[in-house]
CSV table of C-alpha atoms in Angstrom, one decimal:
chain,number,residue,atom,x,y,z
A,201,UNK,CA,-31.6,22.7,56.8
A,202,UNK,CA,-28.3,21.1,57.2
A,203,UNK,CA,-26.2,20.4,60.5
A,204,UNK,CA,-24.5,24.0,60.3
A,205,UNK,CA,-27.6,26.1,59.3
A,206,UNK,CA,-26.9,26.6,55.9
A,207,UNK,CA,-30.1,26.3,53.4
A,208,UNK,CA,-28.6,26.2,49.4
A,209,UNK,CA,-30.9,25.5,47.1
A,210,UNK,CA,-30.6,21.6,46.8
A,211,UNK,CA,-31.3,21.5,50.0
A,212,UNK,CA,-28.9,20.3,52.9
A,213,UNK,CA,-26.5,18.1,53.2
A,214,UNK,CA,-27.6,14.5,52.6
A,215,UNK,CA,-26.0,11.2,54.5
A,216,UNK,CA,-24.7,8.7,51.6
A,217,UNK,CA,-28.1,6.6,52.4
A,218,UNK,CA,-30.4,9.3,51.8
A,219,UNK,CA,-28.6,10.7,48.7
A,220,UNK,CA,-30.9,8.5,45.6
A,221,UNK,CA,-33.9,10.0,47.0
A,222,UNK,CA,-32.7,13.3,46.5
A,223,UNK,CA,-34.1,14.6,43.4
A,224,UNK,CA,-34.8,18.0,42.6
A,225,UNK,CA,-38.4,18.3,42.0
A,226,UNK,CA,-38.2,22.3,41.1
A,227,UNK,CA,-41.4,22.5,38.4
A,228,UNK,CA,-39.9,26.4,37.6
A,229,UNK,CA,-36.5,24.8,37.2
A,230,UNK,CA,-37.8,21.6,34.6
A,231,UNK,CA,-40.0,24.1,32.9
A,232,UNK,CA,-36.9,26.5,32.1
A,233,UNK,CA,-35.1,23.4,30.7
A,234,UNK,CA,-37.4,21.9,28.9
A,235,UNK,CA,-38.3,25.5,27.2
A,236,UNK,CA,-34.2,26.4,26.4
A,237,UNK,CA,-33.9,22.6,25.0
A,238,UNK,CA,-37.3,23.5,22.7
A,239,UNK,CA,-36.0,26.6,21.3
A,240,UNK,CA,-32.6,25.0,21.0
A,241,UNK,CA,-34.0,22.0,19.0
A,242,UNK,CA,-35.6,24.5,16.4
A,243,UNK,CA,-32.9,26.4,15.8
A,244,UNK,CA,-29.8,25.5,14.0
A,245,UNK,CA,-27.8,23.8,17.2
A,246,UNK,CA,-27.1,20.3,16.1
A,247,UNK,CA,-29.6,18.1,17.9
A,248,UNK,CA,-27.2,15.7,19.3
A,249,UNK,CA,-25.4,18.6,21.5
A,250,UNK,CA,-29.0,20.2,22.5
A,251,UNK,CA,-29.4,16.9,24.0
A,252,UNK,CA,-26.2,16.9,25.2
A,253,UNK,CA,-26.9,20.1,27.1
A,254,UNK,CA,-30.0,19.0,28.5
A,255,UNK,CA,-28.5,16.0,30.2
A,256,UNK,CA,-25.8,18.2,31.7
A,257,UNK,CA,-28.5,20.5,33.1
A,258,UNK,CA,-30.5,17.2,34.2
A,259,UNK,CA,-27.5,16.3,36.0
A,260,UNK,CA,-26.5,19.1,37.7
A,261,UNK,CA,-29.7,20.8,38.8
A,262,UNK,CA,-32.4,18.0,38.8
A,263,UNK,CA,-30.2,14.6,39.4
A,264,UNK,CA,-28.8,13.7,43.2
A,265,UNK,CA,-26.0,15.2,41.9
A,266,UNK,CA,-27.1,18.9,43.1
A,267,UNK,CA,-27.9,17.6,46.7
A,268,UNK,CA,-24.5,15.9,47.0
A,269,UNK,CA,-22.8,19.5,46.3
A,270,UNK,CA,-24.6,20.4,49.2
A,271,UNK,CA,-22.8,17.8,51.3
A,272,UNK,CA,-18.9,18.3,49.5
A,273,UNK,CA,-17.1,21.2,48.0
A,274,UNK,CA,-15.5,18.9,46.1
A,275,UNK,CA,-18.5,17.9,44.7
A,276,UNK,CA,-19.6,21.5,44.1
A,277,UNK,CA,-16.1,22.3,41.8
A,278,UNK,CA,-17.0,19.1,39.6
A,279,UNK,CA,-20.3,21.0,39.5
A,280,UNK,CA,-18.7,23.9,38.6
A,281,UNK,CA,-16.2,22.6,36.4
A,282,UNK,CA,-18.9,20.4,34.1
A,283,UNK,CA,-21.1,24.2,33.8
A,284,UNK,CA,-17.9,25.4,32.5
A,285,UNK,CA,-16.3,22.9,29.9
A,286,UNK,CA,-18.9,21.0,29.0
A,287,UNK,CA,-22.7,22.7,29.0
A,288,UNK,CA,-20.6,26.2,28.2
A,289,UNK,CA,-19.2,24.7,25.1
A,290,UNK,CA,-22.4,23.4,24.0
A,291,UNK,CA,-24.7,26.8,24.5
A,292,UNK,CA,-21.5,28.7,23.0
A,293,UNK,CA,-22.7,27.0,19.4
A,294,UNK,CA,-26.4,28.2,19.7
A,295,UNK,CA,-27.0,31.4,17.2
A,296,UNK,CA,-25.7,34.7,16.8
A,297,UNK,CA,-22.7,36.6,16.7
A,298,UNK,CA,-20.6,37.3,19.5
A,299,UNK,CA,-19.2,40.5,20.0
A,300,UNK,CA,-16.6,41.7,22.2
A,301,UNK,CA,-12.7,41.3,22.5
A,302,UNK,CA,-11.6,37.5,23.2
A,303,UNK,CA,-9.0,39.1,26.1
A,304,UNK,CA,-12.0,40.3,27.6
A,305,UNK,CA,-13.8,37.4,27.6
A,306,UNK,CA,-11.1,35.5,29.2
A,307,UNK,CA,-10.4,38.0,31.6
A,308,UNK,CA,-14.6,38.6,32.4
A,309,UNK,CA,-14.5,34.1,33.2
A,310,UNK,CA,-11.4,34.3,35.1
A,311,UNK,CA,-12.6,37.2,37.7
A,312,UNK,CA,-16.2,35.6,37.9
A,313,UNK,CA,-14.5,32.1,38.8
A,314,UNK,CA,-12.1,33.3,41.4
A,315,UNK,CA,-14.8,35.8,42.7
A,316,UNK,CA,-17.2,33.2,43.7
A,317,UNK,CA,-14.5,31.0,45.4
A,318,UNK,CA,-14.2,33.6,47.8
A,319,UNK,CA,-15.3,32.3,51.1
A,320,UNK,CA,-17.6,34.9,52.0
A,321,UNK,CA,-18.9,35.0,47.8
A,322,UNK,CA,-19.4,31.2,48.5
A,323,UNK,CA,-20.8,31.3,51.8
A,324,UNK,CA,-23.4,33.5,50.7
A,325,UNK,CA,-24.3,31.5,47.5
A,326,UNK,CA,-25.4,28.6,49.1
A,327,UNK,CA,-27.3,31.0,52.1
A,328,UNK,CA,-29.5,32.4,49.7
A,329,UNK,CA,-31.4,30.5,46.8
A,330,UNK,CA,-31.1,34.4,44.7
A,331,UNK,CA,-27.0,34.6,45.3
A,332,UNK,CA,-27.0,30.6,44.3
A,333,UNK,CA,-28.7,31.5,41.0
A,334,UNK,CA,-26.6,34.4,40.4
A,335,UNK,CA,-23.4,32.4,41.4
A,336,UNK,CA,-24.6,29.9,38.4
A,337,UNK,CA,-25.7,32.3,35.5
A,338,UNK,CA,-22.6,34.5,35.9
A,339,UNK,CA,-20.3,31.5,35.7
A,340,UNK,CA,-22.2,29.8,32.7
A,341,UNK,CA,-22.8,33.2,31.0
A,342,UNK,CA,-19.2,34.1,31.5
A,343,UNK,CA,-17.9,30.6,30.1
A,344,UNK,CA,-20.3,30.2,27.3
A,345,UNK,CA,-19.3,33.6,26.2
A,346,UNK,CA,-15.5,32.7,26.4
A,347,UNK,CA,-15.9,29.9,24.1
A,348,UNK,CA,-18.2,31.4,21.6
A,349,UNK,CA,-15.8,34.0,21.7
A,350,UNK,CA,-12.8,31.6,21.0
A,351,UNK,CA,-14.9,29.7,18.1
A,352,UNK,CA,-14.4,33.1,16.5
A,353,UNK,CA,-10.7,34.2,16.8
A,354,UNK,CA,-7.8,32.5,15.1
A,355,UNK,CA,-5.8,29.6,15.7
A,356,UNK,CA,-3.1,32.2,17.9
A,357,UNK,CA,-5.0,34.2,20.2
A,358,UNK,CA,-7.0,31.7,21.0
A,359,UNK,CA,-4.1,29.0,21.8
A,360,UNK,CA,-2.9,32.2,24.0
A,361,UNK,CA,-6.6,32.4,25.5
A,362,UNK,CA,-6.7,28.4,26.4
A,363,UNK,CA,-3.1,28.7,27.9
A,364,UNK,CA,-4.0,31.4,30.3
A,365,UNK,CA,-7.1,29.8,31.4
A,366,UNK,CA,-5.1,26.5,32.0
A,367,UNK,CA,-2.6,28.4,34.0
A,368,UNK,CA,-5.6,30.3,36.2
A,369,UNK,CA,-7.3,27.2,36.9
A,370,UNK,CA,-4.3,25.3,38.0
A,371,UNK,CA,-3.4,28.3,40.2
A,372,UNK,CA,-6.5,28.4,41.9
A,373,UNK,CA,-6.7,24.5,42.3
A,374,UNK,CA,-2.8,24.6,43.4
A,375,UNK,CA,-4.1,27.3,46.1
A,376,UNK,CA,-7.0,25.2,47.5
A,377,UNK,CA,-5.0,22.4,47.6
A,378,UNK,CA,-1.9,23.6,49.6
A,379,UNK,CA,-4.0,25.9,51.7
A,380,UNK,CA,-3.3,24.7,55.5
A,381,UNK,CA,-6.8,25.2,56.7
A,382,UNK,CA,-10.3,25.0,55.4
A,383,UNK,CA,-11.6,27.9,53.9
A,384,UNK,CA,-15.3,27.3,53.3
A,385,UNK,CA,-17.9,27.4,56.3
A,386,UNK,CA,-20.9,25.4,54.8
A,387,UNK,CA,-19.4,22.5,54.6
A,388,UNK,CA,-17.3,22.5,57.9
A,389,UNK,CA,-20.0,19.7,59.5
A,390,UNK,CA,-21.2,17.7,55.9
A,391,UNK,CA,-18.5,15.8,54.8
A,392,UNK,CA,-17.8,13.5,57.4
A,393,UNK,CA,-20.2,10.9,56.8
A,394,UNK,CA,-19.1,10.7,53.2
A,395,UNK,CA,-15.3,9.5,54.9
A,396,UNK,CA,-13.7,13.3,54.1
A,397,UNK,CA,-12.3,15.5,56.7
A,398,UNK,CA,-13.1,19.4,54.7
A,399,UNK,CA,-9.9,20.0,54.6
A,400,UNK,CA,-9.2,16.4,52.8
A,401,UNK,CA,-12.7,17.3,50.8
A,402,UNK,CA,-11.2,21.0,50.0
A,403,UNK,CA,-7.8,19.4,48.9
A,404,UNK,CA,-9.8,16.9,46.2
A,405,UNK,CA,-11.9,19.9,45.0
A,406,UNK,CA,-8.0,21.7,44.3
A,407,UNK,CA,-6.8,19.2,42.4
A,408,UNK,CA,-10.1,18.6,40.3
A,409,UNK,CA,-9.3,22.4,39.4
A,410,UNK,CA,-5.6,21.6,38.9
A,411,UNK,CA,-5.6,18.5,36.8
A,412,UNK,CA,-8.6,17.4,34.8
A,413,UNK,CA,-9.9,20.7,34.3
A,414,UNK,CA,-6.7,23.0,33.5
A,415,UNK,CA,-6.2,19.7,31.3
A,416,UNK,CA,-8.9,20.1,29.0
A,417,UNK,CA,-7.8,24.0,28.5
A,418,UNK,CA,-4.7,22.4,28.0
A,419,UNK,CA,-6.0,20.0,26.0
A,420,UNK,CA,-8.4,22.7,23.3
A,421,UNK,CA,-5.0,25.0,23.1
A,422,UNK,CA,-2.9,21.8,21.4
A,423,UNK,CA,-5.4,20.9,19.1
A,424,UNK,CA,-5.7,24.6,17.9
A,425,UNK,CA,-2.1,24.6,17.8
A,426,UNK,CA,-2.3,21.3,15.7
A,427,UNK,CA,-4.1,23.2,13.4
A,428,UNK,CA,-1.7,26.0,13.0
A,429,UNK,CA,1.2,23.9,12.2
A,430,UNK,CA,-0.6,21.2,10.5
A,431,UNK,CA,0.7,21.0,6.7
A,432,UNK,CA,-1.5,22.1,3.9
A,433,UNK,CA,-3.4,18.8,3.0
A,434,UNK,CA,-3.4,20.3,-0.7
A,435,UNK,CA,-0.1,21.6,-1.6
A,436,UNK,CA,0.2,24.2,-4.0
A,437,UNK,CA,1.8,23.8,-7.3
A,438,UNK,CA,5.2,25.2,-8.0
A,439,UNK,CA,5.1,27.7,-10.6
């Protein structure tokens, strides 16, 4: 249990000595992982990105990595932030057919990410190992569904789609970041020993939100826009 009371499911908040003894030893966990990599590798996902996925799930679930989100918000929004726009991407390419409106789908990530940055959303997430889970699967179901979704539309909705989500992650990182007080109770009492007030902690974890990751939204929408405008690489003849 850490200082405060809270119990989230990587346990509490570790000091910096104690964090590289902090593995997550969950056999249910590795088990699930090592199944969704198996089925992955015999299907048609490329190889190298089922990998790629399992190394993001290594890191965020099994690594020292999860028990340092216990200790910094800031820590929990790169956690975030990697289930997103990386290990979302990758299970976006696994089989089937996604069906639904792209408008939907970026409207269904946007309310599930600013739903669980409620305090009391958040709060209760890292209270109960059930709301933790939930807290994870909506946000990588949501995200994965977005991009799979976007794989499928053209080059202008799409762009449209990326812009938006740029412009809602930069407005909730701009919030956490100019926000006069701290705003999430678990980690009131766990970032000092790592040299972070939480308000200082909460202010990194805004502009995580606000710069690298509205970037890479930013980022997807100009290459689908390169590809828009981009001339024809065959012209055709003139008749």
């Amino acid at each position: 249990m850490s200082d405060i009371g809270w119990i989230p499911y990587c346990g509490g908040a570790p000091a910096p000595a104690q964090l590289l003894s902090r593995w997550n030893g969950d056999p249910f966990l590795i088990l699930l992982l090592l199944a969704a990599a198996a089925w992955a590798w015999r299907s048609h996902v490329p190889r190298g990105w089922t990998l790629a996925g399992l190394l993001c799930a290594f890191l965020l679930f099994i690594s020292p990595f999860c028990a340092l989100t216990s200790a910094l918000f800031s820590a929990r929004t790169v956690h975030h932030m990697l289930l997103m726009l990386v290990l979302a991407p990758i299970l976006s390419l696994w089989p089937g057919k996604v069906r639904g409106s792209l408008l939907l789908g970026t409207l269904v990530q946007t309310l599930v990410l600013w739903f669980w940055h409620a305090p009391a959303a958040y709060a209760a997430a890292l209270s109960h190992d059930g709301i933790y889970w939930l807290m994870q699967a909506t946000i990588l179901a949501s995200a994965a569904l977005f991009w799979a979704r976007l794989r499928q539309a053209s080059a202008i909705p799409a762009t449209g789609a990326l812009l938006f989500s740029m412009m809602q992650m930069g407005l909730l990182g701009a919030l956490l970041t100019f926000a006069p007080s701290t705003l999430y109770a678990p980690h009131w009492l766990s970032t000092q020993p790592w040299g972070l007030s939480p308000l200082e902690d909460q202010q990194l974890a805004g502009l995580v939100m606000w710069v690298p990751a509205a970037g890479v939204y930013l980022a997807a929408a100009l290459l689908r826009m390169s590809r828009l405008i981009a001339p024809d690489p065959a012209p055709r003849a003139m008749v």
